[in-house]
Short mmCIF file of C-alpha atoms in Angstrom, two decimals:
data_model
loop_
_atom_site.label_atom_id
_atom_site.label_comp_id
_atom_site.label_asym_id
_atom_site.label_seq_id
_atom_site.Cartn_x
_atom_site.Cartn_y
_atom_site.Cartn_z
CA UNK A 1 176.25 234.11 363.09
CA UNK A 2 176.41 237.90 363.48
CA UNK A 3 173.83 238.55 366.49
CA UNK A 4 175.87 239.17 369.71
CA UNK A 5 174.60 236.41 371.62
CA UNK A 6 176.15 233.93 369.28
CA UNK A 7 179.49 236.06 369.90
CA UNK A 8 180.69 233.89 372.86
CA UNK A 9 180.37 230.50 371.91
CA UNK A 10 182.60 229.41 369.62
CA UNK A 11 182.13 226.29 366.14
CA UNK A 12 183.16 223.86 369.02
CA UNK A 13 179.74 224.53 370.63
CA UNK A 14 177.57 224.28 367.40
CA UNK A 15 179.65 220.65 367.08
CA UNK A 16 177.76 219.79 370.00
CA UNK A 17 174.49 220.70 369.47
CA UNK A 18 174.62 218.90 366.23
CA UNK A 19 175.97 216.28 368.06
CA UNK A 20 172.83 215.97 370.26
CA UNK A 21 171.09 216.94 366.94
CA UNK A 22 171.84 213.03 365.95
CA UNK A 23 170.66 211.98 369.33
CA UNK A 24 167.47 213.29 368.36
CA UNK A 25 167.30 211.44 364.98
CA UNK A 26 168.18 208.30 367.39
CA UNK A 27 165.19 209.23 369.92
CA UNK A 28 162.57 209.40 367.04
CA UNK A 29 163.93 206.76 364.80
CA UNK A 30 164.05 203.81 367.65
CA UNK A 31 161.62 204.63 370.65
CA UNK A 32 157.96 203.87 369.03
CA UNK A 33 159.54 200.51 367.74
CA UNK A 34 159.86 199.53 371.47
CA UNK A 35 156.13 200.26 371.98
CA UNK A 36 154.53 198.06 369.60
CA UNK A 37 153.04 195.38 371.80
CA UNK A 38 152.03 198.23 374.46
CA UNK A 39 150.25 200.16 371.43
CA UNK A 40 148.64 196.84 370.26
CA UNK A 41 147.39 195.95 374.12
CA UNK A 42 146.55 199.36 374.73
CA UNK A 43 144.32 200.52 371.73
CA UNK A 44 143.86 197.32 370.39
CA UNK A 45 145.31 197.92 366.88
CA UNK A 46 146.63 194.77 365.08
CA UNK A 47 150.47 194.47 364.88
CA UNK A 48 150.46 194.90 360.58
CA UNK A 49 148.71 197.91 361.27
CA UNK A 50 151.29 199.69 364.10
CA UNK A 51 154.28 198.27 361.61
CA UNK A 52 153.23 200.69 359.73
CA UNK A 53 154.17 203.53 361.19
CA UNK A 54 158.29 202.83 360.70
CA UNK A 55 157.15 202.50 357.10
CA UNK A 56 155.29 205.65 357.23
CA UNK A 57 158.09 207.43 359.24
CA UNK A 58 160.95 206.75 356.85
CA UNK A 59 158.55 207.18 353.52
CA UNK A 60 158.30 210.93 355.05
CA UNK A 61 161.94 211.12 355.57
CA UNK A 62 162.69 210.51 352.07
CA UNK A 63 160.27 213.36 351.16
CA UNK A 64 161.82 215.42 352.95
CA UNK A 65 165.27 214.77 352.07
CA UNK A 66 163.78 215.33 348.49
CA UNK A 67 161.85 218.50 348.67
CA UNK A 68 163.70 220.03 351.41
CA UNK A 69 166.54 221.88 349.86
CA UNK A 70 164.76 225.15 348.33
CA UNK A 71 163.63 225.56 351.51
CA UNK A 72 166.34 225.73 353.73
CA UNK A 73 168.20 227.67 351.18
CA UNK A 74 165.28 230.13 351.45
CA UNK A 75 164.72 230.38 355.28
CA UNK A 76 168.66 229.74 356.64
CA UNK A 77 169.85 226.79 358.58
CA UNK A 78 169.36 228.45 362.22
CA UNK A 79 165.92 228.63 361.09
CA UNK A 80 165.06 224.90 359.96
CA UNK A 81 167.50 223.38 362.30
CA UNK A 82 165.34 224.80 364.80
CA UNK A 83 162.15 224.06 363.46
CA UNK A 84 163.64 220.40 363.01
CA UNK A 85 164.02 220.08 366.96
CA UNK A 86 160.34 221.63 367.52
CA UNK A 87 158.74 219.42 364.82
CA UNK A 88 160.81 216.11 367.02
CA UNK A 89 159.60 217.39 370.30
CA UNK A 90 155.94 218.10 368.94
CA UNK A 91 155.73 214.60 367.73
CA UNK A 92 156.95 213.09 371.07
CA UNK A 93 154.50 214.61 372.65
CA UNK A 94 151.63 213.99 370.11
CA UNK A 95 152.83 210.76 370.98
CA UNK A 96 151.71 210.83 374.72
CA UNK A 97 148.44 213.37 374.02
CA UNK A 98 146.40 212.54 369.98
CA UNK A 99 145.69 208.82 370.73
CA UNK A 100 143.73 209.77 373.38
CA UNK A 101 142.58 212.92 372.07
CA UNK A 102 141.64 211.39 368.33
CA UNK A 103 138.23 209.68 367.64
CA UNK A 104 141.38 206.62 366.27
CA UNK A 105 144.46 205.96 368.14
CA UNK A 106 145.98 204.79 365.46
CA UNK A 107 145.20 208.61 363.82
CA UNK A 108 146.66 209.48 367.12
CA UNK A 109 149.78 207.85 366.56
CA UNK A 110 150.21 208.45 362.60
CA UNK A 111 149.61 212.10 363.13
CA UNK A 112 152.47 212.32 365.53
CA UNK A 113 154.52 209.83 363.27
CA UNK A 114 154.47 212.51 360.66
CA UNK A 115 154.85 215.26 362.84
CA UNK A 116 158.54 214.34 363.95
CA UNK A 117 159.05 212.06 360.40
CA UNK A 118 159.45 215.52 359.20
CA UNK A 119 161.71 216.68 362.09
CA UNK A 120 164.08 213.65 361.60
CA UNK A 121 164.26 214.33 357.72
CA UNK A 122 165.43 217.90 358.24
CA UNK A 123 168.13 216.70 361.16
CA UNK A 124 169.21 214.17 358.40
CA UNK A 125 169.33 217.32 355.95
CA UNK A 126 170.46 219.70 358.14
CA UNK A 127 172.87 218.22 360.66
CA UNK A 128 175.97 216.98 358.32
CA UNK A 129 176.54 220.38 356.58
CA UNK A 130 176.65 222.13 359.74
CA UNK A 131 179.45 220.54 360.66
CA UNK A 132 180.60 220.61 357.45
CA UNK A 133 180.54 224.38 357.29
CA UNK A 134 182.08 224.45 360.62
CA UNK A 135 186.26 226.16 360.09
CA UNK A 136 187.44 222.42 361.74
CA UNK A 137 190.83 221.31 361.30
CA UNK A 138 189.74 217.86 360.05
CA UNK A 139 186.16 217.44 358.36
CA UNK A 140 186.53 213.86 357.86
CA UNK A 141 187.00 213.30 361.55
CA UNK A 142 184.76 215.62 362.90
CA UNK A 143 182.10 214.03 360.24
CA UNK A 144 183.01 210.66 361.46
CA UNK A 145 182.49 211.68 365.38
CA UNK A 146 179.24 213.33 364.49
CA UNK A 147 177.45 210.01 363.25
CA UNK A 148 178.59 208.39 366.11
CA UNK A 149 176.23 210.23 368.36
CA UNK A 150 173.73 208.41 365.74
CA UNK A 151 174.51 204.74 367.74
CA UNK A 152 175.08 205.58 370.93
CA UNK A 153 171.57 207.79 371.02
CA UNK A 154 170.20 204.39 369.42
CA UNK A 155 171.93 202.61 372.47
CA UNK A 156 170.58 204.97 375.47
CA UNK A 157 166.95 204.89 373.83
CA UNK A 158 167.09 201.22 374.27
CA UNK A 159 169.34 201.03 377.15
CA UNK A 160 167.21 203.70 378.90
CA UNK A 161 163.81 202.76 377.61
CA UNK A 162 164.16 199.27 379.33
CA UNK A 163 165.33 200.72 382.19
CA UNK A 164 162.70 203.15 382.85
CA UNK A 165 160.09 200.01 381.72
CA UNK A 166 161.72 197.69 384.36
CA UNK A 167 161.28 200.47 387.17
CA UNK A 168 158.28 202.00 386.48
CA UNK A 169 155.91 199.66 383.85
CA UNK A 170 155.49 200.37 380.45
CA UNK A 171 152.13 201.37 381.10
CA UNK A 172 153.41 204.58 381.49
CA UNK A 173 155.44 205.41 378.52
CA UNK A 174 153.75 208.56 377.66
CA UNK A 175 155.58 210.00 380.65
CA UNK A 176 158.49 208.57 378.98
CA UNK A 177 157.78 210.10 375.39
CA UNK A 178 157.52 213.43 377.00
CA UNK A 179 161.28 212.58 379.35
CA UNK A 180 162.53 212.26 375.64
CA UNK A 181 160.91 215.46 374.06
CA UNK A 182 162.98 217.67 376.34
CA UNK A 183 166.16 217.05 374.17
CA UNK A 184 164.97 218.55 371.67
CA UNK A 185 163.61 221.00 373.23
CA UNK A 186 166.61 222.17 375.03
CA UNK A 187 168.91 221.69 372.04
CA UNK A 188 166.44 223.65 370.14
CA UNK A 189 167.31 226.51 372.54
CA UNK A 190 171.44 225.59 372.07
CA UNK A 191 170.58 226.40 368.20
CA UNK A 192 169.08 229.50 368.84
CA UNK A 193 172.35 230.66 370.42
CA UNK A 194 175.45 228.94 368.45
CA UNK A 195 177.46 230.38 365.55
CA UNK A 196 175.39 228.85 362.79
CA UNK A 197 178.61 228.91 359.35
CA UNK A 198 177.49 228.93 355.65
CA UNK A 199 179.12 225.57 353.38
CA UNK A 200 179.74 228.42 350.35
CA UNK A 201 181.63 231.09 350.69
CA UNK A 202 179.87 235.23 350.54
CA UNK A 203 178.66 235.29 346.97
CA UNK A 204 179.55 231.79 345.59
CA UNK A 205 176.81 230.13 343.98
CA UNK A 206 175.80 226.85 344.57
CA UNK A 207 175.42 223.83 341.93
CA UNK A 208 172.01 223.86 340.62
CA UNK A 209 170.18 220.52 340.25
CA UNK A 210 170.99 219.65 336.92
CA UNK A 211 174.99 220.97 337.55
CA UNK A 212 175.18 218.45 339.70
CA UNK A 213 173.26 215.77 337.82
CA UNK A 214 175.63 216.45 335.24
CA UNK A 215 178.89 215.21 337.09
CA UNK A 216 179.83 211.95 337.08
CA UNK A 217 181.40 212.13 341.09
CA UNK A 218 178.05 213.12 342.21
CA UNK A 219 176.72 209.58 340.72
CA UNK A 220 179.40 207.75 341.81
CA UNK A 221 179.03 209.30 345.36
CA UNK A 222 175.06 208.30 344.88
CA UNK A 223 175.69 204.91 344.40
CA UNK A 224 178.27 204.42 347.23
CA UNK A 225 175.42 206.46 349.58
CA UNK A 226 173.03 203.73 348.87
CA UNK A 227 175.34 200.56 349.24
CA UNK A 228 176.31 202.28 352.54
CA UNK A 229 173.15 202.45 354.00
CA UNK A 230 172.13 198.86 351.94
CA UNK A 231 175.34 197.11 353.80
CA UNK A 232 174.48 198.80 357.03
CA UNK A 233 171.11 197.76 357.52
CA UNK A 234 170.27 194.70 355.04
CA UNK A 235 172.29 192.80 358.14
CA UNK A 236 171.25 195.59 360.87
CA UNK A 237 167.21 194.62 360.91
CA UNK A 238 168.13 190.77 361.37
CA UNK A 239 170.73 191.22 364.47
CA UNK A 240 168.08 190.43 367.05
CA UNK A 241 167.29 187.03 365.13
CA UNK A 242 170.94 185.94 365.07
CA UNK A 243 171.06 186.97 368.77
CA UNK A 244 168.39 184.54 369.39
CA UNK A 245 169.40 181.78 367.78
CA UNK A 246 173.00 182.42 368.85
CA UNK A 247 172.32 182.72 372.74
CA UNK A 248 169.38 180.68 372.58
CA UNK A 249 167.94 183.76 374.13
CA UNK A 250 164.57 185.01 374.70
CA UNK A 251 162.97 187.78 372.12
CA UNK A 252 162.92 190.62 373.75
CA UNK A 253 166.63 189.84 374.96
CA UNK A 254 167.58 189.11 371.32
CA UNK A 255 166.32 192.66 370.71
CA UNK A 256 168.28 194.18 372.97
CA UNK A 257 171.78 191.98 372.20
CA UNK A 258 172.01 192.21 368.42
CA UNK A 259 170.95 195.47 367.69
CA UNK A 260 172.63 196.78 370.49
CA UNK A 261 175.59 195.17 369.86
CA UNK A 262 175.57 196.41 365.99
CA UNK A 263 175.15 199.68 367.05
CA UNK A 264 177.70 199.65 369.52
CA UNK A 265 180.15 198.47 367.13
CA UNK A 266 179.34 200.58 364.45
CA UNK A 267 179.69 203.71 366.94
CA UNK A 268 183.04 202.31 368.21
CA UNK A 269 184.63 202.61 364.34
CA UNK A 270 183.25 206.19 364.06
CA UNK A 271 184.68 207.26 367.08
CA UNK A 272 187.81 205.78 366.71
CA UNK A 273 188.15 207.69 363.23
CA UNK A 274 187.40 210.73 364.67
CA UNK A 275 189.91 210.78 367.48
CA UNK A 276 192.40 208.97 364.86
CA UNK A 277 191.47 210.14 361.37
CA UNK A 278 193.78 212.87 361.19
CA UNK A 279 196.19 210.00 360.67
CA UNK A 280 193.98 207.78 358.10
CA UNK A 281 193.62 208.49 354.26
CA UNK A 282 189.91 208.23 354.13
CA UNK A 283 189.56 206.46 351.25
CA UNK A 284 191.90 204.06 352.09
CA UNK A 285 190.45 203.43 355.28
CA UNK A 286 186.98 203.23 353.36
CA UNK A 287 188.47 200.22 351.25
CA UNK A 288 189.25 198.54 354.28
CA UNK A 289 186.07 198.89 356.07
CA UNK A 290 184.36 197.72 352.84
CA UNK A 291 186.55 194.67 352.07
CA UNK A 292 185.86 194.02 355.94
CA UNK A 293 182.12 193.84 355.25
CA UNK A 294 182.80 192.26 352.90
CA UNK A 295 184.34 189.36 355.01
CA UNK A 296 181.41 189.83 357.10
CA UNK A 297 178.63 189.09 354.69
CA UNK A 298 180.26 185.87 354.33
CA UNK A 299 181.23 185.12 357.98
CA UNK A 300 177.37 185.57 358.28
CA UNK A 301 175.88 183.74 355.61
CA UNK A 302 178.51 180.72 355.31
CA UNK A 303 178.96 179.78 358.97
CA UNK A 304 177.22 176.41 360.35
CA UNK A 305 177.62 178.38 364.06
CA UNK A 306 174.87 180.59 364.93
CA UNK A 307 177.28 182.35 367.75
CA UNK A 308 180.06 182.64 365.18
CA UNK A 309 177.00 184.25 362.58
CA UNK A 310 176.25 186.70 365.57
CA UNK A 311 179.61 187.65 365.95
CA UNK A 312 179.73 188.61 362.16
CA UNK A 313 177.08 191.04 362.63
CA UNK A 314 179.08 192.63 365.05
CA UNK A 315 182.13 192.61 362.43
CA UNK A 316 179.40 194.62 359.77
CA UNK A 317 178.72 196.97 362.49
CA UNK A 318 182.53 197.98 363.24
CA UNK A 319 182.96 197.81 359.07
CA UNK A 320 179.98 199.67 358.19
CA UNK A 321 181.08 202.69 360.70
CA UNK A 322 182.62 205.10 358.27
CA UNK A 323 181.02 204.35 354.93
CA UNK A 324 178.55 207.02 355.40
CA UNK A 325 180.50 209.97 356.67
CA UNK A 326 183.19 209.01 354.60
CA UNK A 327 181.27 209.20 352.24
CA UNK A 328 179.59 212.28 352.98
CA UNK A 329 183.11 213.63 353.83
CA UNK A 330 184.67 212.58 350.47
CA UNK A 331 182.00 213.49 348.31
CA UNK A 332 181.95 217.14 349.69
CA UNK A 333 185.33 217.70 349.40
CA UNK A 334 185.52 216.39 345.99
CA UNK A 335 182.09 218.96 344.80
CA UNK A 336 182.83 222.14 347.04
CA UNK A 337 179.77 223.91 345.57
CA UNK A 338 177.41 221.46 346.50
CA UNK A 339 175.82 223.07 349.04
CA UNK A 340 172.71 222.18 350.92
CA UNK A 341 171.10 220.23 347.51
CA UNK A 342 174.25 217.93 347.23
CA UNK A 343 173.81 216.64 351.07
CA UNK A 344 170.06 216.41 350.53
CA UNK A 345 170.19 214.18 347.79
CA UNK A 346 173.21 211.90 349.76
CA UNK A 347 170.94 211.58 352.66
CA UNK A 348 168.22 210.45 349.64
CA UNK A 349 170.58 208.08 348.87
CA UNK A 350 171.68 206.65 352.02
CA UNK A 351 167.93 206.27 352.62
CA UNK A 352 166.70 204.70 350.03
CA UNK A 353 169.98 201.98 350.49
CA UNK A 354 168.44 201.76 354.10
CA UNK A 355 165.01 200.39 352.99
CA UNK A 356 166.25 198.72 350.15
CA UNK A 357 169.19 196.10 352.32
CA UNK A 358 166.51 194.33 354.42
CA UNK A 359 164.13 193.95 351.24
CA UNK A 360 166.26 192.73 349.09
CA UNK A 361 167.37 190.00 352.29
CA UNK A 362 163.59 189.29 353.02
CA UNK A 363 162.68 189.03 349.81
CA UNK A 364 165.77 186.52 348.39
CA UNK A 365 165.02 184.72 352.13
CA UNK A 366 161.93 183.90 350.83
CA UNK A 367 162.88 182.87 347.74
CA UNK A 368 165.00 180.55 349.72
CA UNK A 369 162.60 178.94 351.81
CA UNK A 370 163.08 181.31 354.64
CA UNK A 371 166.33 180.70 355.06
CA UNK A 372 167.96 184.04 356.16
CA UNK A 373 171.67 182.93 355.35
CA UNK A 374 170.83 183.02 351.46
CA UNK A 375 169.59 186.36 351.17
CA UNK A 376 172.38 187.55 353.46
CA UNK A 377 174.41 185.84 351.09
CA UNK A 378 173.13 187.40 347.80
CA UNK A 379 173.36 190.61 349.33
CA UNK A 380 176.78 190.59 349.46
CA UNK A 381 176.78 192.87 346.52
CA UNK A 382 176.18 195.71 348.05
CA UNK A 383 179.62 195.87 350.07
CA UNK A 384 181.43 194.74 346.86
CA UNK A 385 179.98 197.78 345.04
CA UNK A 386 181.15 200.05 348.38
CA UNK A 387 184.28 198.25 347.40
CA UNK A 388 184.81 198.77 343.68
CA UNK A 389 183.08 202.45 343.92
CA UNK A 390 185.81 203.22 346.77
CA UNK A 391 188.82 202.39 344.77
CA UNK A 392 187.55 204.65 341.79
CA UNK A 393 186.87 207.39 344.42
CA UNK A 394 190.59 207.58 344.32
CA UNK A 395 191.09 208.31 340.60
CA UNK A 396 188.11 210.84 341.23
CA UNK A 397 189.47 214.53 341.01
CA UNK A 398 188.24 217.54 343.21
CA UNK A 399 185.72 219.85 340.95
CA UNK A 400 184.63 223.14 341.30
#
């Protein structure tokens, strides 16, 4: 923060480049999906195979969430945070060059999978306690506002992916990978010149590893991390299906309704509690938004009206919203010494609830007969967790 270029610009500016830091995350997380029939027509590699590679790229994520830490305790957030937007921009363009360059395409692609895997781990890291650290008048809004930026960049890849496809032919998406490589490459350049704050204060130590395995609010906040990111996206990967089957719509349309329409949703309660949040108790309005999924599950999994089922998905979307920065938000107000280790592991968390929501539906689905209302059903326990761990957040007391 000291270097006089940074003198200038003020928190308000590093807001923003975090801001565009979840855009990022978006851009990497959600463009390859829309490119798996042109990367199976193209190079001729099966569909299990190219599947693959969201497996791959959120099995990397995890690693890094894991083993990050030391590091970026070691070499500084302006540092990493920058490296983070390099290692998203190489992998964009690997994206449009290694296929071709590669003896495999597939090599191609996996190598550039990993490249930005690790990039989007270290944004996931990185990006929260930034803002965090930042001397804002209301963390819980401006934490809410942040991981908004999360759905609508998942809304203009798709929005502006299709577009581009429609004008120009999706035979030339490499152009398009490199279009989306210059975010990060210009907010790379934003974090090279914004006032970059620390979480602890000059000469406070953070809580080791076993500290903070040793306090029962960092378990508690654990478990509500992964039933946030269970609840989000154990109904999030089956939108387009009830879009299908509730517009009696095509594929790819169903694609672009449901998920866009969770993600819109889900943006919409963010940004609402950051303009508004000043005004909300947070865990209050976390109770709400769980007993609302809640509601939703049910909506979804009980309804003999595949419109009305599509229109619950939307409900989860708008009730899933602040369960993660609240959480986030909550849990580092209530462990103050955290530090970079006790966002790390929540972002673990929050991961691991992401991959484990849509297993736990396919899997009970199957069970089922394939019958995608049951295991929507079953899951319902993951919001009523996020329910009963919310209310005990409130007998929770801050720690130092």
């Amino acid at each position: 923060m000291t270097p006089s270029k940074t003198r200038q610009l003020s928190y308000d500016h590093t807001i923003r480049a975090c801001f565009v830091g979840y855009i990022v995350q978006a851009i990497v997380n959600n463009f390859v999906p829309l490119l798996f029939l042109t990367f199976q027509s193209a190079y001729g590699i099966p569909l299990s195979s190219i599947t693959l590679l969201i497996t791959f790229n959120f099995t990397v994520q995890l690693m890094v969430d894991l083993l990050s830490p030391k590091f970026i305790d070691r070499v500084g957030y302006r540092a990493t945070i920058m490296l983070a937007h390099i290692m998203a921009a190489a992998g964009l363009i690997g994206l449009a060059v290694l296929p071709d360059l590669l003896s495999s395409p597939f090599a191609g692609l996996v190598v550039s999978v990993l490249i930005y895997a690790v990039g989007g781990g270290l944004l996931e890291v990185l990006v929260s306690p930034i803002v965090e650290a930042c001397p804002t008048d209301n963390k819980e809004s401006a934490m809410s506002l942040l991981h908004s930026f999360y759905c609508w960049g998942h809304v203009g890849v798709v929005l502006l992916s299709t577009i581009f496809f429609t004008l120009f032919g999706t035979e030339r998406w490499k152009i398009l990978a490199l279009l989306w490589a210059v975010v990060p490459i210009v907010n790379c350049i934003a974090f090279a010149r914004v006032p970059i704050y620390s979480l602890l204060e000059e000469g406070e130590r953070g809580l080791s590893m076993k500290e903070l395995l040793g306090k029962r609010t960092f378990w508690l906040a654990l478990i509500l991390m992964i039933c946030a990111g269970a609840s989000e996206q154990a109904v999030s990967q089956w939108t387009s299906t009830f879009a299908e089957s509730g517009l009696q719509v095509s594929k790819t349309l169903g694609d672009l309704c449901g998920p866009m329409f969770f993600a819109i949703l889900m943006g919409t309660a963010r940004a609402l509690y950051g303009k508004y949040g000043a005004r909300i108790d947070l865990i209050r309005a976390m109770k709400f938004s769980a007993g609302l999924c809640v509601v939703s599950y049910l909506v979804i999994s009980l309804s003999p009206w595949p419109m009305l089922s599509l229109l619950g998905c939307g409900i989860c979307g708008f009730s899933v919203g602040i369960l993660w920065p609240g959480t986030f938000s909550m849990t580092a107000r209530l462990l103050p010494r955290g530090g970079t280790l006790l966002f790390a592991l929540l972002a673990l968390g929050g991961d691991i609830g992401c991959s484990a929501g849509p297993t736990v539906v396919g899997m009970l689905s199957s069970l089922a007969g394939g019958d995608l209302h049951t295991g929507i059903l079953a899951a319902v326990g993951f919001p009523v967790v996020m329910l009963l761990g919310s209310c005990a957040l409130r007998r929770t007391e801050p720690m130092v």
